[in-house]
PDB file of C-alpha atoms and ligand atoms in Angstrom:
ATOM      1  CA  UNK A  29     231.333  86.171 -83.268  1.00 68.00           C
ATOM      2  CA  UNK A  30     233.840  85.377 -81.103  1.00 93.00           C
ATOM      3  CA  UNK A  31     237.433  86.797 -81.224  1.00 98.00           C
ATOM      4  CA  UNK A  32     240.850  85.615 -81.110  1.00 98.00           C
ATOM      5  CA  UNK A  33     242.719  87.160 -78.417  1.00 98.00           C
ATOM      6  CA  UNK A  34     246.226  86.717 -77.500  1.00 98.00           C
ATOM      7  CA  UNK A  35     247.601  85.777 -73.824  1.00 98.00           C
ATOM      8  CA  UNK A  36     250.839  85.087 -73.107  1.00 98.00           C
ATOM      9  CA  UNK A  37     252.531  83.592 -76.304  1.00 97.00           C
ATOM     10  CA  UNK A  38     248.998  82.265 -77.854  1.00 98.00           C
ATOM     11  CA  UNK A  39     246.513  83.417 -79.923  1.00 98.00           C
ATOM     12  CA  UNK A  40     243.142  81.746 -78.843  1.00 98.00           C
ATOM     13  CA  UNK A  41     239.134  81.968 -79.027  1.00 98.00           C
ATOM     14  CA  UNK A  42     238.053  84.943 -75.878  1.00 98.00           C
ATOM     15  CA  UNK A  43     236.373  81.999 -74.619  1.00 98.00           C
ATOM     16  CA  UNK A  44     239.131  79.704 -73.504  1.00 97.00           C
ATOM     17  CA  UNK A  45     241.727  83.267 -72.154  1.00 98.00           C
ATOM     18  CA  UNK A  46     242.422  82.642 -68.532  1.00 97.00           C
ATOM     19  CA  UNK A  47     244.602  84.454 -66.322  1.00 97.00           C
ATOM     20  CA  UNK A  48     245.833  83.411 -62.857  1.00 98.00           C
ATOM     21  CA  UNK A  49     243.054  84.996 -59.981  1.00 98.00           C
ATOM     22  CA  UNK A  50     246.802  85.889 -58.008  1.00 98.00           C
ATOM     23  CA  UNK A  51     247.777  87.646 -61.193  1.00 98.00           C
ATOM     24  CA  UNK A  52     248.729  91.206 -60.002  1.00 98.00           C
ATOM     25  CA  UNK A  53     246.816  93.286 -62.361  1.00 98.00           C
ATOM     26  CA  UNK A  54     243.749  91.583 -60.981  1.00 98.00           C
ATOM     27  CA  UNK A  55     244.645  91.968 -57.165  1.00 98.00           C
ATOM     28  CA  UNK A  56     246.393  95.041 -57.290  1.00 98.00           C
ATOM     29  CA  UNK A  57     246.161  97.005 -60.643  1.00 98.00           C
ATOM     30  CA  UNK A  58     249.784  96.765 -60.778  1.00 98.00           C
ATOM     31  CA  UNK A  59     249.359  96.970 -64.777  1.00 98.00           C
ATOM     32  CA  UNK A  60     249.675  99.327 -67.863  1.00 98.00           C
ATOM     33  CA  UNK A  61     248.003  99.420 -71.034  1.00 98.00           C
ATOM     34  CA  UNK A  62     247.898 101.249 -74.393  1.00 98.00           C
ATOM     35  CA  UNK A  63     245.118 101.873 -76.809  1.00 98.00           C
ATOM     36  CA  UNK A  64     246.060 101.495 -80.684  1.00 98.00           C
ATOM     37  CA  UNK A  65     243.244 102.357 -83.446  1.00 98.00           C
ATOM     38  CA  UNK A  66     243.154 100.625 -86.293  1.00 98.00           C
ATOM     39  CA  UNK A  67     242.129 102.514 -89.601  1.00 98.00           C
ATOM     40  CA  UNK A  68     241.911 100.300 -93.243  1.00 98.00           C
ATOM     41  CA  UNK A  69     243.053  97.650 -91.366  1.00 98.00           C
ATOM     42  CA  UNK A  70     246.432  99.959 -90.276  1.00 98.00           C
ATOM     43  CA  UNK A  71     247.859 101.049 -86.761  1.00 98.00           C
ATOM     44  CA  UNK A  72     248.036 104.827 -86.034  1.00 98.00           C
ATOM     45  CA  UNK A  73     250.871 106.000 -84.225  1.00 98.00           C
ATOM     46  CA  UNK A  74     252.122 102.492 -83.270  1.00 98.00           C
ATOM     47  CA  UNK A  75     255.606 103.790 -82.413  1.00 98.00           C
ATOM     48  CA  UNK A  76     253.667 106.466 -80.336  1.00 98.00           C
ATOM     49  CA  UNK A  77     251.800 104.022 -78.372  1.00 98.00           C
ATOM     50  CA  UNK A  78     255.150 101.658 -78.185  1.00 98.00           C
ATOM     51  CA  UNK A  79     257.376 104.235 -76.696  1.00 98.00           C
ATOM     52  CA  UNK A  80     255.135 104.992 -73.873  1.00 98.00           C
ATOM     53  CA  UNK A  81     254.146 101.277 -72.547  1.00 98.00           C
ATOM     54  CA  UNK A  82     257.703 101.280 -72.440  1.00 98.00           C
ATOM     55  CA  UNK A  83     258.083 104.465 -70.415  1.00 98.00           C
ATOM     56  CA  UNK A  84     254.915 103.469 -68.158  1.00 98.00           C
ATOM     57  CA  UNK A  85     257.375  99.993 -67.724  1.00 98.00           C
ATOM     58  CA  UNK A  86     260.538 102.231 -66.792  1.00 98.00           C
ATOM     59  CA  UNK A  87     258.467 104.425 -63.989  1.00 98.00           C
ATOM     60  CA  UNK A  88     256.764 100.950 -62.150  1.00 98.00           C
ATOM     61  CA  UNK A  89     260.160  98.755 -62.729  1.00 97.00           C
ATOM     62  CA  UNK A  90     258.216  96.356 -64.361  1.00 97.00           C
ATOM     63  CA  UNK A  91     260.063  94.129 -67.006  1.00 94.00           C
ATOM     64  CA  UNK A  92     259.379  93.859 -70.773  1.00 95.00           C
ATOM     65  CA  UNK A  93     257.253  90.978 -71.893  1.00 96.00           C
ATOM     66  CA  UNK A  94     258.575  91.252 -75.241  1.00 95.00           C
ATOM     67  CA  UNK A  95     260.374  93.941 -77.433  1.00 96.00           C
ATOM     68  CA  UNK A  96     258.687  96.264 -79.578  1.00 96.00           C
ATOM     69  CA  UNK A  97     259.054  94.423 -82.550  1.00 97.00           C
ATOM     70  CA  UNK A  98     257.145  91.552 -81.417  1.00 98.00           C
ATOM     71  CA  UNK A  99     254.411  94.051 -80.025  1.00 98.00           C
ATOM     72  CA  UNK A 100     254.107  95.455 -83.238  1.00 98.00           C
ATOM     73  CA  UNK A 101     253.911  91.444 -84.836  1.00 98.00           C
ATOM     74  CA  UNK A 102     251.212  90.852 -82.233  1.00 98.00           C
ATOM     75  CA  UNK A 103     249.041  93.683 -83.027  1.00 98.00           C
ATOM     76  CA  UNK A 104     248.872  92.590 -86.534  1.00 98.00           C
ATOM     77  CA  UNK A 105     248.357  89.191 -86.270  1.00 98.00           C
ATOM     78  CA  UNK A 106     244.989  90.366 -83.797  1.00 98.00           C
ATOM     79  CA  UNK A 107     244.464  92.958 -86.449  1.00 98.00           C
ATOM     80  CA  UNK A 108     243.911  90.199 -89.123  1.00 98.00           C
ATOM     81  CA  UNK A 109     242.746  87.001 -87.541  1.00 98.00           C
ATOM     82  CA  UNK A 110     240.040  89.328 -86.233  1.00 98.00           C
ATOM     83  CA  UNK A 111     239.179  91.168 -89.825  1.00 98.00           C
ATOM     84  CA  UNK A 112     239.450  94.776 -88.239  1.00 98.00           C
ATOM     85  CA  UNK A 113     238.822  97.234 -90.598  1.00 98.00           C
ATOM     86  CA  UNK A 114     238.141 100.321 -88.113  1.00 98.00           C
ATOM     87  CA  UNK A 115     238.661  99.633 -84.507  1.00 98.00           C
ATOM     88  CA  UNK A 116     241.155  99.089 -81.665  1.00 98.00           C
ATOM     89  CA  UNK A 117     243.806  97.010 -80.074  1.00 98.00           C
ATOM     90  CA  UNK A 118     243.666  97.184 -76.505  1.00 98.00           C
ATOM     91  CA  UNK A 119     247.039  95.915 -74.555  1.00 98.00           C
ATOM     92  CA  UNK A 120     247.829  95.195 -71.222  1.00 98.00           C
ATOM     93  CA  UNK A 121     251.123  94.259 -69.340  1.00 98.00           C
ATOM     94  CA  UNK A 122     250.604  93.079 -65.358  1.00 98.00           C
ATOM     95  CA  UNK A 123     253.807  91.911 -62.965  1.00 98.00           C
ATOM     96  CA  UNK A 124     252.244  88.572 -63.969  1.00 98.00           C
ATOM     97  CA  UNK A 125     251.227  86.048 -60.599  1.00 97.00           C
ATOM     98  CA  UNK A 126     253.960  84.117 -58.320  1.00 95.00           C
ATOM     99  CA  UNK A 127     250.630  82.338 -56.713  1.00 96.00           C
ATOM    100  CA  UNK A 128     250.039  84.657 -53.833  1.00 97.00           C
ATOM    101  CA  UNK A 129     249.075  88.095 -52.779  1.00 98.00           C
ATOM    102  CA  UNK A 130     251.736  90.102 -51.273  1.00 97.00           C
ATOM    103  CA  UNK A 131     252.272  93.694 -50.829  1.00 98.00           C
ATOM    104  CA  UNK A 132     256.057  92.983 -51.916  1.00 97.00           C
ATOM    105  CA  UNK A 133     256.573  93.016 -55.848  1.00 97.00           C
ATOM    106  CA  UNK A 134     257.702  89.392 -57.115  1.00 97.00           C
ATOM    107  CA  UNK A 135     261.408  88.966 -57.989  1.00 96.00           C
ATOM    108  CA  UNK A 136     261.334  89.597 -61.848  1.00 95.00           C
ATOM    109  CA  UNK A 137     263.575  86.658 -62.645  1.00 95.00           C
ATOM    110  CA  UNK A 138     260.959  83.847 -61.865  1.00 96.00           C
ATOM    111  CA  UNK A 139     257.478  86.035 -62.281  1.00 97.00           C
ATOM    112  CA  UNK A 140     256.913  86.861 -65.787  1.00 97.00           C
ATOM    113  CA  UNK A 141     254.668  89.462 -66.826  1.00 98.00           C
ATOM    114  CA  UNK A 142     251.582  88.741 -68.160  1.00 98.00           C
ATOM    115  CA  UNK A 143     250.787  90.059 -71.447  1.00 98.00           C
ATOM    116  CA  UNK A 144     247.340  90.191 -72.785  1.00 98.00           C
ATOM    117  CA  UNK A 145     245.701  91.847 -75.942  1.00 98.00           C
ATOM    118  CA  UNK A 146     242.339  91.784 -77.332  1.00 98.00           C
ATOM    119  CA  UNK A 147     240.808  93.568 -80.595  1.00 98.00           C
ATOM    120  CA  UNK A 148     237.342  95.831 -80.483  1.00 98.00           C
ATOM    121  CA  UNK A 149     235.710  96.110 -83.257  1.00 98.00           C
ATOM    122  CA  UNK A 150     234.738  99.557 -84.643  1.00 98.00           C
ATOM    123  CA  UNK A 151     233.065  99.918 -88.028  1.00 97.00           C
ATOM    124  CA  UNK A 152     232.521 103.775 -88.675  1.00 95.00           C
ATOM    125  CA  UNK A 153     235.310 104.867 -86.245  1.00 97.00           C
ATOM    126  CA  UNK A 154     236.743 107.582 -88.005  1.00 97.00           C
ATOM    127  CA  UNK A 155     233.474 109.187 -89.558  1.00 96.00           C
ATOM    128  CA  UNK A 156     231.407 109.132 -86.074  1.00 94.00           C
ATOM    129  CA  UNK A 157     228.288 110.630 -85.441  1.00 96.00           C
ATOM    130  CA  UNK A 158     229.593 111.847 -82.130  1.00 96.00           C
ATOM    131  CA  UNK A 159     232.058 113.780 -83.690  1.00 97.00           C
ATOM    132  CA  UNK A 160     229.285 115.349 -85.817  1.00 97.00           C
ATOM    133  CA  UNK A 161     227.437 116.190 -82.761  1.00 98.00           C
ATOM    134  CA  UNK A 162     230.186 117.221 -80.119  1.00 98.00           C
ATOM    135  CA  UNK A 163     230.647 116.441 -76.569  1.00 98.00           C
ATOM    136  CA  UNK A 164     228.433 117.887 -73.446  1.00 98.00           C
ATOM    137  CA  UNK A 165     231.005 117.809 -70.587  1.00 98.00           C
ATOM    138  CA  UNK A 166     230.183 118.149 -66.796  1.00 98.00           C
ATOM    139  CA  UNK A 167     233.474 119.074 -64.584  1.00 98.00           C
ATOM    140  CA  UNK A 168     234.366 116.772 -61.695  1.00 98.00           C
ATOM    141  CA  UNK A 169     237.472 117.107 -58.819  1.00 98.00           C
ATOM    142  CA  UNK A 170     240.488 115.269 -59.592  1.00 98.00           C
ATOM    143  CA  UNK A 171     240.864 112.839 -57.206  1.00 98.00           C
ATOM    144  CA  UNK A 172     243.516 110.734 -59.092  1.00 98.00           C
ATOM    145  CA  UNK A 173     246.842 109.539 -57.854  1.00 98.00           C
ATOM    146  CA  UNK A 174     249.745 111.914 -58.877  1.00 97.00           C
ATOM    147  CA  UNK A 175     251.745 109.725 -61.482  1.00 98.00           C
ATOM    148  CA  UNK A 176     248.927 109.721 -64.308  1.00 98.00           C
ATOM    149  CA  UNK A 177     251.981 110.352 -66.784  1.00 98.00           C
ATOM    150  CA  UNK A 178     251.770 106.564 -65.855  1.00 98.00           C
ATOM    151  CA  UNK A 179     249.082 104.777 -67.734  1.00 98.00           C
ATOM    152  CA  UNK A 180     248.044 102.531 -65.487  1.00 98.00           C
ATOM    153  CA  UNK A 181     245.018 100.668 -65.688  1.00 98.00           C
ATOM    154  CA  UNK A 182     243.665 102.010 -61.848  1.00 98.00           C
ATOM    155  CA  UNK A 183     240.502 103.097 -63.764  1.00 98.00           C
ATOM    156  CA  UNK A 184     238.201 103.089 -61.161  1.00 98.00           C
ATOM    157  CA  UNK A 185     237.576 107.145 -60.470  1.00 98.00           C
ATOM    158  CA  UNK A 186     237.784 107.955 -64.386  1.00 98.00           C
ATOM    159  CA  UNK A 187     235.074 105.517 -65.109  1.00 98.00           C
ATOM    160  CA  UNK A 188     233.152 107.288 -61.632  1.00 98.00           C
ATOM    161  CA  UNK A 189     233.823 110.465 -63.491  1.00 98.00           C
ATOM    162  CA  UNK A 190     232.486 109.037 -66.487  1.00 98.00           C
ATOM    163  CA  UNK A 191     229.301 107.635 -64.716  1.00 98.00           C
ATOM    164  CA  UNK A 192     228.698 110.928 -63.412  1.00 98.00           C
ATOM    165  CA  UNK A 193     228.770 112.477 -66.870  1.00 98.00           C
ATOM    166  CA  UNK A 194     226.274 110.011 -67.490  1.00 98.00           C
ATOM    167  CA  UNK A 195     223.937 110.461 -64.560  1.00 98.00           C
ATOM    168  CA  UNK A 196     223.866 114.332 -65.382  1.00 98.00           C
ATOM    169  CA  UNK A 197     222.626 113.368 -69.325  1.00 98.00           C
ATOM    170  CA  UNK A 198     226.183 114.634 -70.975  1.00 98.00           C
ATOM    171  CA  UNK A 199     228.588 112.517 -72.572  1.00 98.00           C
ATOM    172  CA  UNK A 200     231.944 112.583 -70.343  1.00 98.00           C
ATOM    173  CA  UNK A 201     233.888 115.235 -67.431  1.00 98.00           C
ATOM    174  CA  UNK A 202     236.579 117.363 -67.212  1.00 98.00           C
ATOM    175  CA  UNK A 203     238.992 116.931 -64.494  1.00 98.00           C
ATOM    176  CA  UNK A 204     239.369 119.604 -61.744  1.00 98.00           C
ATOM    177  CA  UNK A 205     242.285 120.461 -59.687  1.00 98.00           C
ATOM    178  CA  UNK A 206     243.251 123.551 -57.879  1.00 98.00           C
ATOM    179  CA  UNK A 207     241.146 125.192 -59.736  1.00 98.00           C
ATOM    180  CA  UNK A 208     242.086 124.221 -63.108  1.00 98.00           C
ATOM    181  CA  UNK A 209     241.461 121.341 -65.547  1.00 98.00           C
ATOM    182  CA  UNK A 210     243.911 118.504 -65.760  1.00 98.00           C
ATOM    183  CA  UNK A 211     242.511 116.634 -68.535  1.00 98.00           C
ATOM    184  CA  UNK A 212     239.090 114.499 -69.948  1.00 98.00           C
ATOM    185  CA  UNK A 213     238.089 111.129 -67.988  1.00 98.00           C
ATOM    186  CA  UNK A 214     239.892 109.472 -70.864  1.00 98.00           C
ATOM    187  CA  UNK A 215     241.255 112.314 -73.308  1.00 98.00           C
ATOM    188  CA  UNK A 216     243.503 115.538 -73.232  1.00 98.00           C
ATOM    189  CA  UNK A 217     241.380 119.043 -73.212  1.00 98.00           C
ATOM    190  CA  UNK A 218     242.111 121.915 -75.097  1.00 98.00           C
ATOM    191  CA  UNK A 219     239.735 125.268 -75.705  1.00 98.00           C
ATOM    192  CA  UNK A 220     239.931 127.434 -78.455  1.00 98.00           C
ATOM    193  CA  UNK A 221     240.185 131.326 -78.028  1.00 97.00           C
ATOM    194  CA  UNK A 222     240.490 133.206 -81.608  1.00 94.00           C
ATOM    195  CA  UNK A 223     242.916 131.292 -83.536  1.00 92.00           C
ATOM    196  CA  UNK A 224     244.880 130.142 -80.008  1.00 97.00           C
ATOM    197  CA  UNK A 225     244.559 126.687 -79.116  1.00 98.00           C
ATOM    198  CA  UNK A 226     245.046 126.336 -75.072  1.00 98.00           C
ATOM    199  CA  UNK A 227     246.001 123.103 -73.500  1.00 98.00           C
ATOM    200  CA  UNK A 228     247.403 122.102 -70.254  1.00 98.00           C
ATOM    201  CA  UNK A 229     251.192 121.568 -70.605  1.00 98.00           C
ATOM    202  CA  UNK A 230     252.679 118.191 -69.951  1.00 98.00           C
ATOM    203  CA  UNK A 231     253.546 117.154 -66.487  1.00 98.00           C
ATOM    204  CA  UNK A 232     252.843 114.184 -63.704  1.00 98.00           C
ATOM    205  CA  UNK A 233     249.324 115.817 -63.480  1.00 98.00           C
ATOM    206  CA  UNK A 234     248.272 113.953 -66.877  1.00 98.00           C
ATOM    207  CA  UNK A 235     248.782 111.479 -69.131  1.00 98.00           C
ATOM    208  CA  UNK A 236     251.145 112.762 -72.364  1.00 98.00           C
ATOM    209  CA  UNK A 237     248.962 111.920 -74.948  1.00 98.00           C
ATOM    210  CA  UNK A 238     249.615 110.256 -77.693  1.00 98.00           C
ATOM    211  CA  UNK A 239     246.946 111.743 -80.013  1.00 98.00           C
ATOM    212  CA  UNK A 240     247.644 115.270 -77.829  1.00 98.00           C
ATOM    213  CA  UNK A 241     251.498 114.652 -79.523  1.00 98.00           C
ATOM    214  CA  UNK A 242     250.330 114.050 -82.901  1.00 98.00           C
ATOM    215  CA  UNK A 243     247.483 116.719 -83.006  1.00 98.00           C
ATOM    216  CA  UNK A 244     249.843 119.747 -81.683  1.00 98.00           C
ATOM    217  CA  UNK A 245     252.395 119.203 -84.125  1.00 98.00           C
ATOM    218  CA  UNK A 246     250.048 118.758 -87.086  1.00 98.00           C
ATOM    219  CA  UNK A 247     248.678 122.147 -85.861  1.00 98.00           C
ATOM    220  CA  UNK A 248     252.128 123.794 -85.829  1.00 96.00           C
ATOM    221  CA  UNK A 249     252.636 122.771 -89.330  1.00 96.00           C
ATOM    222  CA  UNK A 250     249.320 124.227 -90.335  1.00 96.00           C
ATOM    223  CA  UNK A 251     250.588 128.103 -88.276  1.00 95.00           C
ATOM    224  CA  UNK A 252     247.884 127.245 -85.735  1.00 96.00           C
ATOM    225  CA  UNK A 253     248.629 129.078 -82.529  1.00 97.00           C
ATOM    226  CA  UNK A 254     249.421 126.671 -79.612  1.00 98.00           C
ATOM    227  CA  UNK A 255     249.645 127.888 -76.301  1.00 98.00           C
ATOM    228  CA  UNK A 256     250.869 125.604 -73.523  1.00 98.00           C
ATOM    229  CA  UNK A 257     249.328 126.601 -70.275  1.00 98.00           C
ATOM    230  CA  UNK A 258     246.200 125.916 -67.457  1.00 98.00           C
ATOM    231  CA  UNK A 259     242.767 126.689 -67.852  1.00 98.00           C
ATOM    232  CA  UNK A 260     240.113 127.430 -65.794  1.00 98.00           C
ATOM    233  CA  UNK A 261     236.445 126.055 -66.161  1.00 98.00           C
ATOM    234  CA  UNK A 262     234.944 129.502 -66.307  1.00 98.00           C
ATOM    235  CA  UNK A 263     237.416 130.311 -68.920  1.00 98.00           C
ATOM    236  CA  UNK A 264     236.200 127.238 -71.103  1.00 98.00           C
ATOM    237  CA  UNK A 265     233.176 128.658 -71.024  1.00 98.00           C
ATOM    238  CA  UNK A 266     234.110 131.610 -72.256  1.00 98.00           C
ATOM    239  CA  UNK A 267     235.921 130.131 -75.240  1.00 98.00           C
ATOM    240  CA  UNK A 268     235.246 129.825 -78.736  1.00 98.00           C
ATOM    241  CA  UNK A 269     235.576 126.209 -79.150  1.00 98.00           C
ATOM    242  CA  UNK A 270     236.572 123.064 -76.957  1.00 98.00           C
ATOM    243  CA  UNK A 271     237.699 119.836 -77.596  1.00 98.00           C
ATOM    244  CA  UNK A 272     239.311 116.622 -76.335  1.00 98.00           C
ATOM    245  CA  UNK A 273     242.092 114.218 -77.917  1.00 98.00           C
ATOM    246  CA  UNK A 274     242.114 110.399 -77.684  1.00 98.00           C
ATOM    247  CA  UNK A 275     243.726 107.689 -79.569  1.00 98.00           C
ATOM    248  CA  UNK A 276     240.079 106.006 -79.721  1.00 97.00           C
ATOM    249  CA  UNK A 277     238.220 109.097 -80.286  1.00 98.00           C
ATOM    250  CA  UNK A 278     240.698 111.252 -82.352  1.00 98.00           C
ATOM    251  CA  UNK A 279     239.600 115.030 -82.259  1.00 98.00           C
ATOM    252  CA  UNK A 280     236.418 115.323 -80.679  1.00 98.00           C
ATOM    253  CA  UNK A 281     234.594 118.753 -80.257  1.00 98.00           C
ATOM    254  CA  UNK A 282     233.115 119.810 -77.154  1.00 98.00           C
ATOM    255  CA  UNK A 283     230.004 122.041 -77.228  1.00 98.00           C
ATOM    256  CA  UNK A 284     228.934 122.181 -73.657  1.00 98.00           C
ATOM    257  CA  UNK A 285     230.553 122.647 -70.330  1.00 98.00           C
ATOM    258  CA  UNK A 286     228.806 122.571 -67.137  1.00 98.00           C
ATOM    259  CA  UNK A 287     225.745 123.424 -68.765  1.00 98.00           C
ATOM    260  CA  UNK A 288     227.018 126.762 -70.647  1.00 98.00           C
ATOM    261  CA  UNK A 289     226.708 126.105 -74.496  1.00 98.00           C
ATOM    262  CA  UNK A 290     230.389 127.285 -76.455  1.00 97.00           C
ATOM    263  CA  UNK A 291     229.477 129.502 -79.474  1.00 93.00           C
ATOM    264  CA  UNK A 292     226.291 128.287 -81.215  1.00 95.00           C
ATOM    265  CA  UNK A 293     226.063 124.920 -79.985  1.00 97.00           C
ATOM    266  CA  UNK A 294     227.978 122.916 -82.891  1.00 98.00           C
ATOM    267  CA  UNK A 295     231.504 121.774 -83.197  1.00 98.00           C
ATOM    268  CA  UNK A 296     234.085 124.616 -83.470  1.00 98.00           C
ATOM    269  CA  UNK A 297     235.775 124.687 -86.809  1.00 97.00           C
ATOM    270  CA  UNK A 298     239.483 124.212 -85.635  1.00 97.00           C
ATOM    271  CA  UNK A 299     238.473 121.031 -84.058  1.00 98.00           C
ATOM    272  CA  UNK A 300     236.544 119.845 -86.803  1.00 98.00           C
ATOM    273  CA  UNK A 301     239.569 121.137 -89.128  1.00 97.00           C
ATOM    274  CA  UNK A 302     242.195 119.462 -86.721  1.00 98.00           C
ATOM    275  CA  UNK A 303     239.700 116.383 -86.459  1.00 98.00           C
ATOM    276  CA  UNK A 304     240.360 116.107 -90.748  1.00 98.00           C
ATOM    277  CA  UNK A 305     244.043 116.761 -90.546  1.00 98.00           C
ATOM    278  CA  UNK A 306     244.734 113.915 -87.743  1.00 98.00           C
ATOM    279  CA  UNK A 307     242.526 111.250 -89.676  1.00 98.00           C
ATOM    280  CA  UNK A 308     244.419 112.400 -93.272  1.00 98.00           C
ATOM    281  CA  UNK A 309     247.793 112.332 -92.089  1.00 97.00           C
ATOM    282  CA  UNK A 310     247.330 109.720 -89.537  1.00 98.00           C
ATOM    283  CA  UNK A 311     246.177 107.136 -92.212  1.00 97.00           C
ATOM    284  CA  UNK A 312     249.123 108.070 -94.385  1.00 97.00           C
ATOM    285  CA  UNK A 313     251.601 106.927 -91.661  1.00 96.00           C
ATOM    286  CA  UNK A 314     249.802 104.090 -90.187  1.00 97.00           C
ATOM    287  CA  UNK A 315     251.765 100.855 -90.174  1.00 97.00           C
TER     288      UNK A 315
HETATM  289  N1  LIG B  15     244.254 111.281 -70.625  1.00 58.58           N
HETATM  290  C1  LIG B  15     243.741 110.181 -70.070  1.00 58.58           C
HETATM  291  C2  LIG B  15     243.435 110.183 -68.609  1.00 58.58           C
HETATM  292  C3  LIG B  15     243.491 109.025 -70.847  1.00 58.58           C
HETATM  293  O1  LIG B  15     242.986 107.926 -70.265  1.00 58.58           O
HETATM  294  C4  LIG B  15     243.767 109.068 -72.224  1.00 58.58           C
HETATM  295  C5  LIG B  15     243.541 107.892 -73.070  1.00 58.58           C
HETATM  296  O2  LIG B  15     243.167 106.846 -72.622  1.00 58.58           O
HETATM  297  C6  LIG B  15     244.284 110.254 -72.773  1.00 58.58           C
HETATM  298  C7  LIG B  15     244.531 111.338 -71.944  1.00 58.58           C
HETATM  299  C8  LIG B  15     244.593 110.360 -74.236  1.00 58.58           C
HETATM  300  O3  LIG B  15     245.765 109.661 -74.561  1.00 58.58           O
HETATM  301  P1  LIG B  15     245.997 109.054 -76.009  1.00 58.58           P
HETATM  302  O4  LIG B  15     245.888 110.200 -76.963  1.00 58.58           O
HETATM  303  O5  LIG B  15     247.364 108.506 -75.952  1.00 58.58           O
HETATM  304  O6  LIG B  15     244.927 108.028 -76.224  1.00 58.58           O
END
């Protein structure tokens, strides 16, 4: 069935969206974008996801389409003209098209951005097999640009990284730089040693998750252990437990890195015990 979508002020079939071939997200990825999940028909961490886009804005000097409030009216109207009960809203802000390519970004007072989101929907979200199963992860240089605090939708090399994954029969990579791992393709990674959780701490060098936010603070309150530091890949080997955060993937466990299994092959019990809290207290708060 087709969806409604939303482009620029309208809310109309995916069929009949258009956007100009000069538009600058096209030529030039000169765009951001946020990932919402939607749980009973509710937005987690909307004000999460609504405070960065604006940050990722800020760092390119690329104006607002709309305030917050509307973004938050948008998502949903998708949410409900599309009958998602589990699934996500995908957004995307571009410097918009003045009808040429030029290196030189468009004077802001007669280019609009162009603002464009789209629903995906995901029945059984939350309670996923893959979850069930955990995550075998291959590790792969970083070869990324140095702003990925930015979330910009220059995708290219992730989805490389995750191709690779693919090629090598596991499921996604870990990110390698100078030794030590930035983050997932698409997700923050942690390991697990004793009751310690071990993640990279926040920096240009990755993108501040939103779910990484929400998931170290629910740990806190629970007296997990949360150390804030680099990790090697031969150290994640070593460890107990692994696992990744995503706003489209929550708390998934890891079970395999570079071919060395972690513990006996099944997902560790603080991610599996993190992956409960997130969903639980996530679903109370979603808007
Ligand atoms: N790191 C990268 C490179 C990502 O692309 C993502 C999500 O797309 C994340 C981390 C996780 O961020 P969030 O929890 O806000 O989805």
């Amino acid at each position: 069935m087709s969806r409604i979508v939303y482009v620029n002020g309208d809310y109309i079939p995916e069929e009949e969206a258009t956007v100009s071939i000069f538009d600058r997200g096209f030529l030039m990825a000169d765009g951001v974008y946020e990932v919402t999940s939607v749980l009973g028909g509710k937005l987690i961490d909307f004000d999460g996801h609504a405070k960065r886009l604006e940050r990722s804005l800020a760092e390119l000097d690329m104006p607002s389409p709309c305030t917050m409030d509307e973004l938050l009216e948008i998502h949903r109207q998708l949410v409900e003209k599309n009958g998602i009960d589990e699934g996500l809203v995908y957004l995307q802000v571009t410097r918009g098209s003045d009808g040429d390519r030029d290196f030189v970004f468009p004077d802001p007072a007669t280019t609009k951005p162009t603002l464009v989101l789209f629903t995906q929907n995901k029945p059984g979200l939350a309670d996923s097999p893959a979850a069930k199963k955990g995550a075998k992860v291959i590790s792969v240089p970083d070869i990324r640009w140095h702003r990925r605090d930015i979330k910009t939708v220059q995708l290219l090399y992730p989805s490389m990284a995750k191709m690779m994954a693919k090629k090598a029969g596991c499921d996604d990579a870990w990110l390698v730089e100078d030794g030590f791992v930035t983050e997932g393709s698409s997700n923050n990674a942690y390991i697990v040693k004793g009751n310690k959780i071990i993640t990279r701490e926040l920096s240009n060098d990755i993108l501040h998750g939103i779910t990484r936010a929400a998931v170290l603070k629910l740990a806190a309150e629970a007296q997990m252990e949360v150390e804030e530091r680099n990790f090697t890949i031969a150290e994640a080997q070593e460890a107990d437990e692994a696992f990744t955060t995503s706003a489209s993937a929550f708390v998934m466990p890891v079970v395999e890195i570079d071919g060395a299994t972690l513990g006996d092959g099944t997902p560790g019990k603080i991610a599996l015990r993190l992956r409960e809290i997130y969903l639980d207290e996530m679903r109370k708060a979603a808007v």
